mmCIF file with all atom_site columns, C-alpha atoms in Angstrom:
data_model
loop_
_atom_site.group_PDB
_atom_site.id
_atom_site.type_symbol
_atom_site.label_atom_id
_atom_site.label_alt_id
_atom_site.label_comp_id
_atom_site.label_asym_id
_atom_site.label_entity_id
_atom_site.label_seq_id
_atom_site.pdbx_PDB_ins_code
_atom_site.Cartn_x
_atom_site.Cartn_y
_atom_site.Cartn_z
_atom_site.occupancy
_atom_site.B_iso_or_equiv
_atom_site.pdbx_formal_charge
_atom_site.auth_seq_id
_atom_site.auth_comp_id
_atom_site.auth_asym_id
_atom_site.auth_atom_id
_atom_site.pdbx_PDB_model_num
ATOM 1   C CA . MET V 1 1   ? -81.331  -44.054 78.611  1.00 85.00 ? 1   MET V CA 1
ATOM 2   C CA . GLY V 1 2   ? -84.097  -46.373 79.728  1.00 94.00 ? 2   GLY V CA 1
ATOM 3   C CA . PHE V 1 3   ? -86.324  -46.543 82.792  1.00 96.00 ? 3   PHE V CA 1
ATOM 4   C CA . ILE V 1 4   ? -88.952  -48.683 84.616  1.00 97.00 ? 4   ILE V CA 1
ATOM 5   C CA . LYS V 1 5   ? -92.320  -46.976 85.115  1.00 97.00 ? 5   LYS V CA 1
ATOM 6   C CA . SER V 1 6   ? -95.063  -48.729 87.003  1.00 96.00 ? 6   SER V CA 1
ATOM 7   C CA . SER V 1 7   ? -98.747  -47.751 86.900  1.00 95.00 ? 7   SER V CA 1
ATOM 8   C CA . LEU V 1 8   ? -101.543 -49.164 88.817  1.00 95.00 ? 8   LEU V CA 1
ATOM 9   C CA . PHE V 1 9   ? -105.238 -48.441 89.276  1.00 95.00 ? 9   PHE V CA 1
ATOM 10  C CA . ILE V 1 10  ? -105.842 -48.354 93.080  1.00 96.00 ? 10  ILE V CA 1
ATOM 11  C CA . SER V 1 11  ? -108.741 -47.689 95.402  1.00 97.00 ? 11  SER V CA 1
ATOM 12  C CA . LEU V 1 12  ? -108.672 -45.408 98.394  1.00 96.00 ? 12  LEU V CA 1
ATOM 13  C CA . ASP V 1 13  ? -108.412 -48.571 100.545 1.00 95.00 ? 13  ASP V CA 1
ATOM 14  C CA . GLY V 1 14  ? -105.354 -49.794 98.551  1.00 93.00 ? 14  GLY V CA 1
ATOM 15  C CA . VAL V 1 15  ? -107.182 -52.511 96.506  1.00 94.00 ? 15  VAL V CA 1
ATOM 16  C CA . ILE V 1 16  ? -105.569 -53.189 93.155  1.00 92.00 ? 16  ILE V CA 1
ATOM 17  C CA . GLU V 1 17  ? -107.331 -56.538 92.438  1.00 89.00 ? 17  GLU V CA 1
ATOM 18  C CA . ALA V 1 18  ? -110.025 -56.910 89.702  1.00 87.00 ? 18  ALA V CA 1
ATOM 19  C CA . PRO V 1 19  ? -110.147 -53.218 88.629  1.00 88.00 ? 19  PRO V CA 1
ATOM 20  C CA . GLU V 1 20  ? -112.538 -54.274 85.861  1.00 88.00 ? 20  GLU V CA 1
ATOM 21  C CA . THR V 1 21  ? -115.160 -54.502 88.573  1.00 91.00 ? 21  THR V CA 1
ATOM 22  C CA . TRP V 1 22  ? -114.744 -50.991 89.985  1.00 94.00 ? 22  TRP V CA 1
ATOM 23  C CA . HIS V 1 23  ? -112.508 -48.806 87.668  1.00 93.00 ? 23  HIS V CA 1
ATOM 24  C CA . PHE V 1 24  ? -114.531 -48.143 84.500  1.00 93.00 ? 24  PHE V CA 1
ATOM 25  C CA . PRO V 1 25  ? -116.846 -45.674 85.729  1.00 93.00 ? 25  PRO V CA 1
ATOM 26  C CA . TYR V 1 26  ? -113.860 -43.479 86.561  1.00 94.00 ? 26  TYR V CA 1
ATOM 27  C CA . PHE V 1 27  ? -112.125 -43.852 83.038  1.00 93.00 ? 27  PHE V CA 1
ATOM 28  C CA . ASP V 1 28  ? -112.432 -40.560 81.126  1.00 93.00 ? 28  ASP V CA 1
ATOM 29  C CA . ASP V 1 29  ? -110.364 -38.655 78.625  1.00 93.00 ? 29  ASP V CA 1
ATOM 30  C CA . GLN V 1 30  ? -107.797 -37.404 81.206  1.00 93.00 ? 30  GLN V CA 1
ATOM 31  C CA . MET V 1 31  ? -107.105 -40.878 82.560  1.00 92.00 ? 31  MET V CA 1
ATOM 32  C CA . GLY V 1 32  ? -107.027 -42.203 78.923  1.00 91.00 ? 32  GLY V CA 1
ATOM 33  C CA . ALA V 1 33  ? -104.426 -39.641 78.225  1.00 92.00 ? 33  ALA V CA 1
ATOM 34  C CA . VAL V 1 34  ? -102.291 -40.668 81.020  1.00 93.00 ? 34  VAL V CA 1
ATOM 35  C CA . VAL V 1 35  ? -102.552 -44.370 80.290  1.00 90.00 ? 35  VAL V CA 1
ATOM 36  C CA . GLY V 1 36  ? -101.895 -43.678 76.611  1.00 89.00 ? 36  GLY V CA 1
ATOM 37  C CA . GLU V 1 37  ? -98.969  -41.638 77.325  1.00 92.00 ? 37  GLU V CA 1
ATOM 38  C CA . LEU V 1 38  ? -97.408  -44.268 79.662  1.00 91.00 ? 38  LEU V CA 1
ATOM 39  C CA . MET V 1 39  ? -98.173  -47.033 77.049  1.00 89.00 ? 39  MET V CA 1
ATOM 40  C CA . ALA V 1 40  ? -96.657  -44.940 74.348  1.00 89.00 ? 40  ALA V CA 1
ATOM 41  C CA . GLU V 1 41  ? -93.402  -44.236 76.238  1.00 93.00 ? 41  GLU V CA 1
ATOM 42  C CA . ALA V 1 42  ? -92.667  -47.899 76.990  1.00 94.00 ? 42  ALA V CA 1
ATOM 43  C CA . GLU V 1 43  ? -90.709  -49.942 74.499  1.00 95.00 ? 43  GLU V CA 1
ATOM 44  C CA . ALA V 1 44  ? -91.437  -53.124 76.423  1.00 96.00 ? 44  ALA V CA 1
ATOM 45  C CA . THR V 1 45  ? -93.661  -54.381 79.228  1.00 95.00 ? 45  THR V CA 1
ATOM 46  C CA . LEU V 1 46  ? -92.610  -55.998 82.425  1.00 96.00 ? 46  LEU V CA 1
ATOM 47  C CA . LEU V 1 47  ? -95.058  -58.586 83.729  1.00 95.00 ? 47  LEU V CA 1
ATOM 48  C CA . GLY V 1 48  ? -95.144  -60.774 86.746  1.00 93.00 ? 48  GLY V CA 1
ATOM 49  C CA . ARG V 1 49  ? -96.169  -64.441 86.373  1.00 93.00 ? 49  ARG V CA 1
ATOM 50  C CA . HIS V 1 50  ? -99.875  -64.104 87.389  1.00 91.00 ? 50  HIS V CA 1
ATOM 51  C CA . THR V 1 51  ? -100.522 -61.065 85.139  1.00 91.00 ? 51  THR V CA 1
ATOM 52  C CA . TYR V 1 52  ? -98.588  -62.739 82.232  1.00 94.00 ? 52  TYR V CA 1
ATOM 53  C CA . GLU V 1 53  ? -100.648 -65.943 82.674  1.00 93.00 ? 53  GLU V CA 1
ATOM 54  C CA . GLY V 1 54  ? -103.935 -63.959 82.673  1.00 90.00 ? 54  GLY V CA 1
ATOM 55  C CA . PHE V 1 55  ? -102.914 -61.888 79.462  1.00 92.00 ? 55  PHE V CA 1
ATOM 56  C CA . ALA V 1 56  ? -101.298 -64.980 77.661  1.00 94.00 ? 56  ALA V CA 1
ATOM 57  C CA . SER V 1 57  ? -104.602 -66.854 78.146  1.00 93.00 ? 57  SER V CA 1
ATOM 58  C CA . TYR V 1 58  ? -106.665 -63.975 76.770  1.00 93.00 ? 58  TYR V CA 1
ATOM 59  C CA . TRP V 1 59  ? -104.915 -61.925 74.211  1.00 93.00 ? 59  TRP V CA 1
ATOM 60  C CA . PRO V 1 60  ? -103.666 -64.526 71.633  1.00 94.00 ? 60  PRO V CA 1
ATOM 61  C CA . ASP V 1 61  ? -107.285 -65.445 70.828  1.00 93.00 ? 61  ASP V CA 1
ATOM 62  C CA . ALA V 1 62  ? -108.888 -62.087 71.473  1.00 93.00 ? 62  ALA V CA 1
ATOM 63  C CA . ASP V 1 63  ? -110.913 -60.327 68.725  1.00 94.00 ? 63  ASP V CA 1
ATOM 64  C CA . PRO V 1 64  ? -108.562 -59.537 65.927  1.00 91.00 ? 64  PRO V CA 1
ATOM 65  C CA . ALA V 1 65  ? -110.752 -56.455 64.919  1.00 93.00 ? 65  ALA V CA 1
ATOM 66  C CA . ASP V 1 66  ? -109.882 -54.933 68.248  1.00 90.00 ? 66  ASP V CA 1
ATOM 67  C CA . PRO V 1 67  ? -106.692 -52.840 67.690  1.00 86.00 ? 67  PRO V CA 1
ATOM 68  C CA . MET V 1 68  ? -105.573 -53.640 71.259  1.00 85.00 ? 68  MET V CA 1
ATOM 69  C CA . THR V 1 69  ? -105.244 -57.231 70.415  1.00 89.00 ? 69  THR V CA 1
ATOM 70  C CA . LYS V 1 70  ? -102.459 -56.550 67.917  1.00 89.00 ? 70  LYS V CA 1
ATOM 71  C CA . THR V 1 71  ? -100.789 -54.028 70.231  1.00 88.00 ? 71  THR V CA 1
ATOM 72  C CA . MET V 1 72  ? -100.715 -56.562 73.151  1.00 90.00 ? 72  MET V CA 1
ATOM 73  C CA . ASN V 1 73  ? -99.712  -59.528 71.114  1.00 91.00 ? 73  ASN V CA 1
ATOM 74  C CA . SER V 1 74  ? -96.875  -57.745 69.054  1.00 92.00 ? 74  SER V CA 1
ATOM 75  C CA . ALA V 1 75  ? -95.423  -55.801 72.063  1.00 92.00 ? 75  ALA V CA 1
ATOM 76  C CA . ARG V 1 76  ? -92.214  -56.909 73.566  1.00 95.00 ? 76  ARG V CA 1
ATOM 77  C CA . LYS V 1 77  ? -92.747  -58.462 76.919  1.00 96.00 ? 77  LYS V CA 1
ATOM 78  C CA . TYR V 1 78  ? -90.458  -59.535 79.721  1.00 96.00 ? 78  TYR V CA 1
ATOM 79  C CA . VAL V 1 79  ? -91.902  -61.932 82.135  1.00 96.00 ? 79  VAL V CA 1
ATOM 80  C CA . VAL V 1 80  ? -90.370  -62.135 85.680  1.00 95.00 ? 80  VAL V CA 1
ATOM 81  C CA . SER V 1 81  ? -90.942  -65.428 87.279  1.00 94.00 ? 81  SER V CA 1
ATOM 82  C CA . THR V 1 82  ? -88.962  -68.028 89.395  1.00 90.00 ? 82  THR V CA 1
ATOM 83  C CA . THR V 1 83  ? -91.514  -70.637 88.608  1.00 92.00 ? 83  THR V CA 1
ATOM 84  C CA . LEU V 1 84  ? -92.268  -70.443 84.870  1.00 93.00 ? 84  LEU V CA 1
ATOM 85  C CA . THR V 1 85  ? -90.008  -72.450 82.677  1.00 92.00 ? 85  THR V CA 1
ATOM 86  C CA . GLU V 1 86  ? -90.986  -70.881 79.427  1.00 92.00 ? 86  GLU V CA 1
ATOM 87  C CA . ALA V 1 87  ? -92.902  -67.880 78.071  1.00 94.00 ? 87  ALA V CA 1
ATOM 88  C CA . THR V 1 88  ? -94.696  -68.824 74.894  1.00 93.00 ? 88  THR V CA 1
ATOM 89  C CA . TRP V 1 89  ? -96.914  -65.779 74.223  1.00 95.00 ? 89  TRP V CA 1
ATOM 90  C CA . GLU V 1 90  ? -95.636  -63.861 71.138  1.00 94.00 ? 90  GLU V CA 1
ATOM 91  C CA . ASN V 1 91  ? -92.490  -61.680 71.788  1.00 95.00 ? 91  ASN V CA 1
ATOM 92  C CA . SER V 1 92  ? -92.160  -62.737 75.399  1.00 96.00 ? 92  SER V CA 1
ATOM 93  C CA . THR V 1 93  ? -88.948  -63.358 77.131  1.00 95.00 ? 93  THR V CA 1
ATOM 94  C CA . LEU V 1 94  ? -88.592  -64.952 80.554  1.00 96.00 ? 94  LEU V CA 1
ATOM 95  C CA . ILE V 1 95  ? -86.414  -63.386 83.176  1.00 95.00 ? 95  ILE V CA 1
ATOM 96  C CA . ASN V 1 96  ? -85.312  -65.588 86.143  1.00 92.00 ? 96  ASN V CA 1
ATOM 97  C CA . GLY V 1 97  ? -81.980  -66.154 88.069  1.00 88.00 ? 97  GLY V CA 1
ATOM 98  C CA . ASP V 1 98  ? -80.528  -62.767 89.072  1.00 94.00 ? 98  ASP V CA 1
ATOM 99  C CA . VAL V 1 99  ? -83.657  -60.738 88.368  1.00 94.00 ? 99  VAL V CA 1
ATOM 100 C CA . ALA V 1 100 ? -82.269  -57.447 89.817  1.00 95.00 ? 100 ALA V CA 1
ATOM 101 C CA . ALA V 1 101 ? -79.131  -57.684 87.624  1.00 96.00 ? 101 ALA V CA 1
ATOM 102 C CA . GLU V 1 102 ? -81.129  -58.457 84.543  1.00 95.00 ? 102 GLU V CA 1
ATOM 103 C CA . LEU V 1 103 ? -83.638  -55.555 85.166  1.00 96.00 ? 103 LEU V CA 1
ATOM 104 C CA . THR V 1 104 ? -80.806  -53.130 85.920  1.00 96.00 ? 104 THR V CA 1
ATOM 105 C CA . ARG V 1 105 ? -79.116  -54.201 82.511  1.00 95.00 ? 105 ARG V CA 1
ATOM 106 C CA . LEU V 1 106 ? -82.428  -53.998 80.560  1.00 95.00 ? 106 LEU V CA 1
ATOM 107 C CA . LYS V 1 107 ? -83.338  -50.634 81.993  1.00 94.00 ? 107 LYS V CA 1
ATOM 108 C CA . ALA V 1 108 ? -80.014  -48.974 81.112  1.00 95.00 ? 108 ALA V CA 1
ATOM 109 C CA . ASP V 1 109 ? -81.178  -48.791 77.517  1.00 95.00 ? 109 ASP V CA 1
ATOM 110 C CA . THR V 1 110 ? -84.879  -49.973 77.343  1.00 96.00 ? 110 THR V CA 1
ATOM 111 C CA . ARG V 1 111 ? -87.917  -47.885 78.451  1.00 97.00 ? 111 ARG V CA 1
ATOM 112 C CA . LEU V 1 112 ? -89.959  -50.380 80.446  1.00 97.00 ? 112 LEU V CA 1
ATOM 113 C CA . GLY V 1 113 ? -93.520  -50.317 81.828  1.00 96.00 ? 113 GLY V CA 1
ATOM 114 C CA . THR V 1 114 ? -95.310  -52.564 84.050  1.00 93.00 ? 114 THR V CA 1
ATOM 115 C CA . THR V 1 115 ? -99.109  -53.499 83.685  1.00 82.00 ? 115 THR V CA 1
ATOM 116 C CA . GLY V 1 116 ? -100.680 -54.823 86.941  1.00 83.00 ? 116 GLY V CA 1
ATOM 117 C CA . SER V 1 117 ? -98.091  -57.245 88.427  1.00 89.00 ? 117 SER V CA 1
ATOM 118 C CA . ALA V 1 118 ? -98.364  -55.942 92.061  1.00 90.00 ? 118 ALA V CA 1
ATOM 119 C CA . ALA V 1 119 ? -96.002  -58.575 93.513  1.00 91.00 ? 119 ALA V CA 1
ATOM 120 C CA . LEU V 1 120 ? -93.465  -57.554 90.947  1.00 94.00 ? 120 LEU V CA 1
ATOM 121 C CA . VAL V 1 121 ? -93.952  -53.832 91.630  1.00 94.00 ? 121 VAL V CA 1
ATOM 122 C CA . ARG V 1 122 ? -93.652  -54.231 95.368  1.00 92.00 ? 122 ARG V CA 1
ATOM 123 C CA . TRP V 1 123 ? -90.443  -56.289 94.850  1.00 93.00 ? 123 TRP V CA 1
ATOM 124 C CA . MET V 1 124 ? -88.949  -53.708 92.482  1.00 95.00 ? 124 MET V CA 1
ATOM 125 C CA . LEU V 1 125 ? -89.673  -50.894 94.870  1.00 93.00 ? 125 LEU V CA 1
ATOM 126 C CA . GLY V 1 126 ? -87.874  -52.699 97.671  1.00 90.00 ? 126 GLY V CA 1
ATOM 127 C CA . GLN V 1 127 ? -84.852  -53.086 95.188  1.00 93.00 ? 127 GLN V CA 1
ATOM 128 C CA . GLY V 1 128 ? -84.957  -49.591 94.085  1.00 93.00 ? 128 GLY V CA 1
ATOM 129 C CA . LEU V 1 129 ? -85.499  -50.489 90.516  1.00 95.00 ? 129 LEU V CA 1
ATOM 130 C CA . ILE V 1 130 ? -88.645  -48.309 89.851  1.00 95.00 ? 130 ILE V CA 1
ATOM 131 C CA . ASP V 1 131 ? -87.846  -44.974 88.452  1.00 96.00 ? 131 ASP V CA 1
ATOM 132 C CA . GLU V 1 132 ? -91.449  -43.844 88.545  1.00 96.00 ? 132 GLU V CA 1
ATOM 133 C CA . LEU V 1 133 ? -94.501  -45.246 90.335  1.00 97.00 ? 133 LEU V CA 1
ATOM 134 C CA . HIS V 1 134 ? -97.851  -43.971 88.898  1.00 97.00 ? 134 HIS V CA 1
ATOM 135 C CA . LEU V 1 135 ? -100.764 -44.493 91.047  1.00 97.00 ? 135 LEU V CA 1
ATOM 136 C CA . LEU V 1 136 ? -104.127 -43.707 89.832  1.00 97.00 ? 136 LEU V CA 1
ATOM 137 C CA . VAL V 1 137 ? -106.032 -43.420 93.074  1.00 97.00 ? 137 VAL V CA 1
ATOM 138 C CA . HIS V 1 138 ? -109.951 -43.882 92.510  1.00 97.00 ? 138 HIS V CA 1
ATOM 139 C CA . PRO V 1 139 ? -112.269 -42.335 95.024  1.00 97.00 ? 139 PRO V CA 1
ATOM 140 C CA . ILE V 1 140 ? -113.863 -45.488 96.055  1.00 97.00 ? 140 ILE V CA 1
ATOM 141 C CA . VAL V 1 141 ? -113.501 -47.900 98.980  1.00 97.00 ? 141 VAL V CA 1
ATOM 142 C CA . VAL V 1 142 ? -113.612 -51.393 97.470  1.00 96.00 ? 142 VAL V CA 1
ATOM 143 C CA . GLY V 1 143 ? -113.534 -53.119 100.750 1.00 94.00 ? 143 GLY V CA 1
ATOM 144 C CA . HIS V 1 144 ? -112.144 -56.421 99.621  1.00 94.00 ? 144 HIS V CA 1
ATOM 145 C CA . GLY V 1 145 ? -109.384 -57.842 97.506  1.00 92.00 ? 145 GLY V CA 1
ATOM 146 C CA . ALA V 1 146 ? -105.718 -57.881 97.081  1.00 90.00 ? 146 ALA V CA 1
ATOM 147 C CA . LYS V 1 147 ? -103.939 -54.705 98.071  1.00 92.00 ? 147 LYS V CA 1
ATOM 148 C CA . LEU V 1 148 ? -100.754 -53.157 96.691  1.00 91.00 ? 148 LEU V CA 1
ATOM 149 C CA . PHE V 1 149 ? -99.053  -52.844 99.935  1.00 88.00 ? 149 PHE V CA 1
ATOM 150 C CA . ALA V 1 150 ? -99.135  -55.142 102.937 1.00 80.00 ? 150 ALA V CA 1
ATOM 151 C CA . ASP V 1 151 ? -96.791  -55.703 105.765 1.00 79.00 ? 151 ASP V CA 1
ATOM 152 C CA . GLY V 1 152 ? -93.308  -55.600 104.400 1.00 79.00 ? 152 GLY V CA 1
ATOM 153 C CA . GLU V 1 153 ? -90.116  -53.329 104.407 1.00 83.00 ? 153 GLU V CA 1
ATOM 154 C CA . THR V 1 154 ? -90.293  -49.632 104.482 1.00 87.00 ? 154 THR V CA 1
ATOM 155 C CA . VAL V 1 155 ? -89.551  -47.878 101.157 1.00 89.00 ? 155 VAL V CA 1
ATOM 156 C CA . PRO V 1 156 ? -89.214  -44.104 101.226 1.00 92.00 ? 156 PRO V CA 1
ATOM 157 C CA . LEU V 1 157 ? -90.673  -42.457 98.154  1.00 94.00 ? 157 LEU V CA 1
ATOM 158 C CA . LYS V 1 158 ? -90.666  -38.730 96.979  1.00 95.00 ? 158 LYS V CA 1
ATOM 159 C CA . LEU V 1 159 ? -93.664  -37.276 95.307  1.00 96.00 ? 159 LEU V CA 1
ATOM 160 C CA . LEU V 1 160 ? -92.920  -35.925 91.838  1.00 97.00 ? 160 LEU V CA 1
ATOM 161 C CA . SER V 1 161 ? -96.320  -34.799 90.895  1.00 97.00 ? 161 SER V CA 1
ATOM 162 C CA . SER V 1 162 ? -100.074 -34.956 91.642  1.00 97.00 ? 162 SER V CA 1
ATOM 163 C CA . THR V 1 163 ? -102.981 -34.278 89.384  1.00 97.00 ? 163 THR V CA 1
ATOM 164 C CA . THR V 1 164 ? -106.700 -34.484 90.209  1.00 97.00 ? 164 THR V CA 1
ATOM 165 C CA . PHE V 1 165 ? -108.908 -35.363 87.366  1.00 96.00 ? 165 PHE V CA 1
ATOM 166 C CA . ASP V 1 166 ? -111.714 -32.728 86.993  1.00 94.00 ? 166 ASP V CA 1
ATOM 167 C CA . ALA V 1 167 ? -114.731 -34.920 86.343  1.00 95.00 ? 167 ALA V CA 1
ATOM 168 C CA . THR V 1 168 ? -114.018 -38.005 88.340  1.00 96.00 ? 168 THR V CA 1
ATOM 169 C CA . GLY V 1 169 ? -111.723 -36.970 91.338  1.00 97.00 ? 169 GLY V CA 1
ATOM 170 C CA . VAL V 1 170 ? -109.232 -39.572 90.471  1.00 97.00 ? 170 VAL V CA 1
ATOM 171 C CA . VAL V 1 171 ? -105.793 -38.517 91.777  1.00 98.00 ? 171 VAL V CA 1
ATOM 172 C CA . HIS V 1 172 ? -102.685 -39.317 89.617  1.00 97.00 ? 172 HIS V CA 1
ATOM 173 C CA . LEU V 1 173 ? -99.753  -39.479 91.941  1.00 98.00 ? 173 LEU V CA 1
ATOM 174 C CA . VAL V 1 174 ? -96.183  -39.987 90.615  1.00 97.00 ? 174 VAL V CA 1
ATOM 175 C CA . TYR V 1 175 ? -93.460  -41.189 93.000  1.00 96.00 ? 175 TYR V CA 1
ATOM 176 C CA . THR V 1 176 ? -89.830  -41.822 92.678  1.00 94.00 ? 176 THR V CA 1
ATOM 177 C CA . ASN V 1 177 ? -87.423  -43.528 95.068  1.00 88.00 ? 177 ASN V CA 1
ATOM 178 C CA . ALA V 1 178 ? -86.518  -40.980 97.797  1.00 86.00 ? 178 ALA V CA 1
ATOM 179 C CA . ASP V 1 179 ? -82.883  -42.274 97.780  1.00 66.00 ? 179 ASP V CA 1
ATOM 180 C CA . ALA V 1 180 ? -82.586  -41.803 93.981  1.00 50.00 ? 180 ALA V CA 1
ATOM 181 C CA . PRO V 1 181 ? -79.685  -39.540 92.934  1.00 51.00 ? 181 PRO V CA 1
ATOM 182 C CA . LYS V 1 182 ? -80.860  -35.984 92.014  1.00 56.00 ? 182 LYS V CA 1
ATOM 183 C CA . ASP V 1 183 ? -80.505  -34.935 88.368  1.00 53.00 ? 183 ASP V CA 1
#
């Protein structure tokens, strides 16, 4: 049985943009364990166009001595886009057309995780496609930048768990769709 799990670094004011400028002081062993577990669980990564283009312009030419380079390049990737005509980064497959049907088919037997891709995450939440939404809420007000949620449809969620990281005060919140069937 597969799933779609989405995880995002997010500030108290909802900013998800450019986490490399505010996130790293909060990265510790607890967060590393969560991120590592989410990465290890996923058999493939879902990416939106913007995230794909950023990653595809960096990772193929990244330092080959960095173990993350091989991980990122060799991983299976599905790129959701209505504007791209091809996905040329190693092991990338383009998804367009009936995206909801294709993602439903994929998640039936593939464990999928998202990286970044806020627009894709918002859309999948609205479609009821995300099985778990992991928000790593950082105790910082960034004050500017793209936010995860803006005006849009109402999507009821159910809190599955919350954990506060001891040293940093980051809160790891895990949600599922409130309308999802109970196990």
